[in-house]
């Protein structure tokens, strides 16, 4: 019996630990991206809201200059414009 002893061949591929580390890193990167996206979305919403408030203020000034009186309350707006009463307080 002539048996030759060869060292066991190592299978090619990734170990379970290597795969788990890569998955953990990907999870961390996705988490950071989501946080960054939420912050950018919030900043965009705040900028849009600020611009809307500036537009409303400009329209109120224009209304005052045209009608020589301040813009009425929300209740008066509902009555004058005929908005749905569901919007009243």
Short mmCIF file of N, CA and C in Angstrom, two decimals:
data_model
loop_
_atom_site.label_atom_id
_atom_site.label_comp_id
_atom_site.label_asym_id
_atom_site.label_seq_id
_atom_site.Cartn_x
_atom_site.Cartn_y
_atom_site.Cartn_z
N UNK A 1 0.82 -1.16 0.00
CA UNK A 1 0.00 0.00 0.00
C UNK A 1 0.87 1.24 0.00
N UNK A 2 0.76 1.89 -1.07
CA UNK A 2 1.54 3.11 -1.20
C UNK A 2 0.58 4.30 -1.11
N UNK A 3 0.51 4.84 0.04
CA UNK A 3 -0.36 6.00 0.26
C UNK A 3 0.49 7.24 0.31
N UNK A 4 0.14 8.18 -0.52
CA UNK A 4 0.84 9.46 -0.43
C UNK A 4 -0.02 10.41 0.36
N UNK A 5 0.60 11.06 1.26
CA UNK A 5 -0.13 12.01 2.10
C UNK A 5 0.04 13.41 1.53
N UNK A 6 -1.05 13.89 1.01
CA UNK A 6 -1.05 15.27 0.51
C UNK A 6 -1.75 16.14 1.55
N UNK A 7 -1.26 17.36 1.70
CA UNK A 7 -1.96 18.23 2.64
C UNK A 7 -3.38 18.49 2.13
N UNK A 8 -4.33 18.59 3.04
CA UNK A 8 -5.71 18.81 2.58
C UNK A 8 -5.83 20.13 1.82
N UNK A 9 -6.57 20.05 0.73
CA UNK A 9 -6.76 21.25 -0.09
C UNK A 9 -7.76 22.16 0.60
N UNK A 10 -7.42 23.40 0.58
CA UNK A 10 -8.33 24.37 1.17
C UNK A 10 -9.33 24.78 0.10
N UNK A 11 -10.59 24.76 0.47
CA UNK A 11 -11.64 25.18 -0.46
C UNK A 11 -11.55 26.68 -0.67
N UNK A 12 -11.77 27.10 -1.89
CA UNK A 12 -11.75 28.53 -2.18
C UNK A 12 -13.10 29.12 -1.83
N UNK A 13 -13.08 30.38 -1.40
CA UNK A 13 -14.32 31.06 -1.04
C UNK A 13 -14.11 31.87 0.22
N UNK A 14 -15.20 32.41 0.69
CA UNK A 14 -15.16 33.25 1.88
C UNK A 14 -15.63 32.46 3.09
N UNK A 15 -15.05 32.79 4.21
CA UNK A 15 -15.50 32.15 5.44
C UNK A 15 -16.76 32.87 5.94
N UNK A 16 -17.43 32.23 6.86
CA UNK A 16 -18.65 32.81 7.41
C UNK A 16 -18.35 34.14 8.11
N UNK A 17 -17.23 34.21 8.80
CA UNK A 17 -16.87 35.44 9.51
C UNK A 17 -16.63 36.57 8.52
N UNK A 18 -15.95 36.29 7.43
CA UNK A 18 -15.71 37.32 6.42
C UNK A 18 -17.02 37.84 5.85
N UNK A 19 -17.93 36.95 5.55
CA UNK A 19 -19.23 37.35 5.02
C UNK A 19 -20.01 38.18 6.03
N UNK A 20 -19.95 37.79 7.30
CA UNK A 20 -20.67 38.54 8.33
C UNK A 20 -20.09 39.94 8.49
N UNK A 21 -18.77 40.06 8.41
CA UNK A 21 -18.14 41.38 8.52
C UNK A 21 -18.56 42.28 7.36
N UNK A 22 -18.57 41.72 6.15
CA UNK A 22 -18.98 42.51 4.98
C UNK A 22 -20.43 42.95 5.12
N UNK A 23 -21.30 42.05 5.56
CA UNK A 23 -22.72 42.40 5.74
C UNK A 23 -22.88 43.48 6.81
N UNK A 24 -22.11 43.39 7.88
CA UNK A 24 -22.17 44.41 8.93
C UNK A 24 -21.72 45.77 8.40
N UNK A 25 -20.66 45.78 7.62
CA UNK A 25 -20.17 47.05 7.04
C UNK A 25 -21.21 47.64 6.10
N UNK A 26 -21.83 46.80 5.28
CA UNK A 26 -22.87 47.28 4.37
C UNK A 26 -24.04 47.85 5.17
N UNK A 27 -24.41 47.19 6.25
CA UNK A 27 -25.50 47.69 7.10
C UNK A 27 -25.18 49.05 7.70
N UNK A 28 -23.94 49.22 8.15
CA UNK A 28 -23.52 50.51 8.72
C UNK A 28 -23.57 51.60 7.66
N UNK A 29 -23.10 51.29 6.46
CA UNK A 29 -23.12 52.28 5.38
C UNK A 29 -24.55 52.66 4.99
N UNK A 30 -25.44 51.68 4.93
CA UNK A 30 -26.84 51.97 4.61
C UNK A 30 -27.47 52.82 5.71
N UNK A 31 -27.17 52.50 6.96
CA UNK A 31 -27.69 53.30 8.07
C UNK A 31 -27.23 54.74 8.00
N UNK A 32 -25.97 54.95 7.68
CA UNK A 32 -25.45 56.32 7.56
C UNK A 32 -26.10 57.04 6.39
N UNK A 33 -26.33 56.33 5.30
CA UNK A 33 -26.96 56.95 4.13
C UNK A 33 -28.40 57.35 4.44
N UNK A 34 -29.13 56.51 5.16
CA UNK A 34 -30.51 56.83 5.52
C UNK A 34 -30.56 58.06 6.42
N UNK A 35 -29.66 58.13 7.38
CA UNK A 35 -29.62 59.29 8.28
C UNK A 35 -29.31 60.56 7.48
N UNK A 36 -28.36 60.47 6.57
CA UNK A 36 -28.03 61.63 5.73
C UNK A 36 -29.18 62.04 4.84
N UNK A 37 -29.90 61.06 4.30
CA UNK A 37 -31.05 61.37 3.45
C UNK A 37 -32.14 62.05 4.24
N UNK A 38 -32.41 61.55 5.44
CA UNK A 38 -33.45 62.15 6.28
C UNK A 38 -33.09 63.60 6.64
N UNK A 39 -31.82 63.84 6.95
CA UNK A 39 -31.39 65.20 7.28
C UNK A 39 -31.54 66.13 6.08
N UNK A 40 -31.18 65.65 4.90
CA UNK A 40 -31.33 66.47 3.69
C UNK A 40 -32.79 66.73 3.39
N UNK A 41 -33.62 65.72 3.59
CA UNK A 41 -35.06 65.88 3.35
C UNK A 41 -35.65 66.90 4.32
N UNK A 42 -35.25 66.83 5.58
CA UNK A 42 -35.75 67.78 6.58
C UNK A 42 -35.31 69.20 6.24
N UNK A 43 -34.06 69.37 5.84
CA UNK A 43 -33.56 70.70 5.48
C UNK A 43 -34.32 71.25 4.28
N UNK A 44 -34.62 70.39 3.32
CA UNK A 44 -35.39 70.82 2.16
C UNK A 44 -36.80 71.24 2.53
N UNK A 45 -37.43 70.46 3.40
CA UNK A 45 -38.78 70.81 3.85
C UNK A 45 -38.79 72.13 4.62
N UNK A 46 -37.78 72.33 5.46
CA UNK A 46 -37.70 73.58 6.22
C UNK A 46 -37.50 74.78 5.30
N UNK A 47 -36.66 74.61 4.28
CA UNK A 47 -36.42 75.70 3.33
C UNK A 47 -37.70 76.02 2.55
N UNK A 48 -38.43 74.98 2.14
CA UNK A 48 -39.68 75.20 1.41
C UNK A 48 -40.71 75.90 2.29
N UNK A 49 -40.79 75.50 3.55
CA UNK A 49 -41.74 76.12 4.47
C UNK A 49 -41.39 77.58 4.70
N UNK A 50 -40.11 77.87 4.87
CA UNK A 50 -39.68 79.26 5.06
C UNK A 50 -40.04 80.10 3.85
N UNK A 51 -39.83 79.55 2.66
CA UNK A 51 -40.19 80.29 1.45
C UNK A 51 -41.70 80.50 1.36
N UNK A 52 -42.49 79.51 1.75
CA UNK A 52 -43.95 79.66 1.76
C UNK A 52 -44.38 80.77 2.71
N UNK A 53 -43.76 80.84 3.88
CA UNK A 53 -44.09 81.89 4.85
C UNK A 53 -43.73 83.28 4.31
N UNK A 54 -42.60 83.37 3.62
CA UNK A 54 -42.21 84.65 3.01
C UNK A 54 -43.21 85.05 1.93
N UNK A 55 -43.68 84.08 1.16
CA UNK A 55 -44.67 84.36 0.12
C UNK A 55 -45.98 84.84 0.74
N UNK A 56 -46.41 84.19 1.80
CA UNK A 56 -47.64 84.59 2.49
C UNK A 56 -47.50 86.01 3.02
N UNK A 57 -46.36 86.33 3.62
CA UNK A 57 -46.14 87.68 4.15
C UNK A 57 -46.18 88.71 3.03
N UNK A 58 -45.59 88.40 1.89
CA UNK A 58 -45.60 89.34 0.76
C UNK A 58 -47.01 89.54 0.23
N UNK A 59 -47.80 88.47 0.19
CA UNK A 59 -49.18 88.58 -0.28
C UNK A 59 -50.02 89.40 0.71
N UNK A 60 -49.77 89.23 2.00
CA UNK A 60 -50.49 90.03 3.00
C UNK A 60 -50.17 91.52 2.85
N UNK A 61 -48.91 91.84 2.59
CA UNK A 61 -48.53 93.24 2.37
C UNK A 61 -49.20 93.78 1.12
N UNK A 62 -49.21 92.98 0.07
CA UNK A 62 -49.86 93.40 -1.17
C UNK A 62 -51.35 93.62 -0.94
N UNK A 63 -51.99 92.74 -0.18
CA UNK A 63 -53.41 92.88 0.12
C UNK A 63 -53.66 94.18 0.89
N UNK A 64 -52.82 94.44 1.88
CA UNK A 64 -52.97 95.65 2.68
C UNK A 64 -52.83 96.90 1.80
N UNK A 65 -51.85 96.90 0.91
CA UNK A 65 -51.64 98.05 0.03
C UNK A 65 -52.78 98.23 -0.96
N UNK A 66 -53.41 97.15 -1.37
CA UNK A 66 -54.51 97.24 -2.34
C UNK A 66 -55.82 97.63 -1.68
N UNK A 67 -56.12 97.08 -0.51
CA UNK A 67 -57.43 97.26 0.13
C UNK A 67 -57.41 98.24 1.30
N UNK A 68 -56.26 98.76 1.64
CA UNK A 68 -56.11 99.69 2.76
C UNK A 68 -56.63 99.13 4.08
N UNK A 69 -56.53 97.85 4.25
CA UNK A 69 -56.88 97.21 5.51
C UNK A 69 -56.10 95.91 5.61
N UNK A 70 -55.95 95.49 6.85
CA UNK A 70 -55.21 94.24 7.07
C UNK A 70 -56.04 93.06 6.61
N UNK A 71 -55.34 92.02 6.26
CA UNK A 71 -56.02 90.79 5.86
C UNK A 71 -56.78 90.25 7.06
N UNK A 72 -57.96 89.75 6.83
CA UNK A 72 -58.82 89.30 7.91
C UNK A 72 -58.34 88.01 8.55
N UNK A 73 -59.17 87.53 9.43
CA UNK A 73 -58.88 86.27 10.11
C UNK A 73 -59.17 85.11 9.17
N UNK A 74 -58.81 83.94 9.60
CA UNK A 74 -59.07 82.75 8.80
C UNK A 74 -60.57 82.54 8.64
N UNK A 75 -61.32 82.84 9.68
CA UNK A 75 -62.79 82.71 9.60
C UNK A 75 -63.36 83.66 8.55
N UNK A 76 -62.84 84.89 8.48
CA UNK A 76 -63.30 85.83 7.46
C UNK A 76 -62.92 85.35 6.06
N UNK A 77 -61.76 84.76 5.95
CA UNK A 77 -61.34 84.22 4.66
C UNK A 77 -62.28 83.12 4.20
N UNK A 78 -62.67 82.25 5.11
CA UNK A 78 -63.59 81.18 4.76
C UNK A 78 -64.91 81.77 4.27
N UNK A 79 -65.39 82.81 4.95
CA UNK A 79 -66.66 83.44 4.58
C UNK A 79 -66.55 84.18 3.25
N UNK A 80 -65.49 84.98 3.09
CA UNK A 80 -65.34 85.82 1.89
C UNK A 80 -65.03 85.01 0.64
N UNK A 81 -64.19 84.02 0.78
CA UNK A 81 -63.76 83.25 -0.39
C UNK A 81 -64.67 82.06 -0.63
N UNK A 82 -65.38 81.64 0.39
CA UNK A 82 -66.28 80.50 0.24
C UNK A 82 -65.58 79.17 0.39
N UNK A 83 -64.57 79.15 1.23
CA UNK A 83 -63.88 77.88 1.47
C UNK A 83 -64.80 76.92 2.23
N UNK A 84 -64.49 75.68 2.14
CA UNK A 84 -65.24 74.64 2.84
C UNK A 84 -65.16 74.90 4.34
N UNK A 85 -66.29 74.82 5.02
CA UNK A 85 -66.33 75.10 6.46
C UNK A 85 -65.60 74.05 7.28
N UNK A 86 -65.24 72.94 6.68
CA UNK A 86 -64.46 71.93 7.41
C UNK A 86 -63.09 72.47 7.80
N UNK A 87 -62.64 73.52 7.11
CA UNK A 87 -61.34 74.09 7.40
C UNK A 87 -61.38 75.10 8.53
N UNK A 88 -62.54 75.40 9.02
CA UNK A 88 -62.64 76.38 10.10
C UNK A 88 -62.28 75.73 11.42
N UNK A 89 -61.84 76.56 12.37
CA UNK A 89 -61.39 76.05 13.66
C UNK A 89 -62.56 75.70 14.49
#
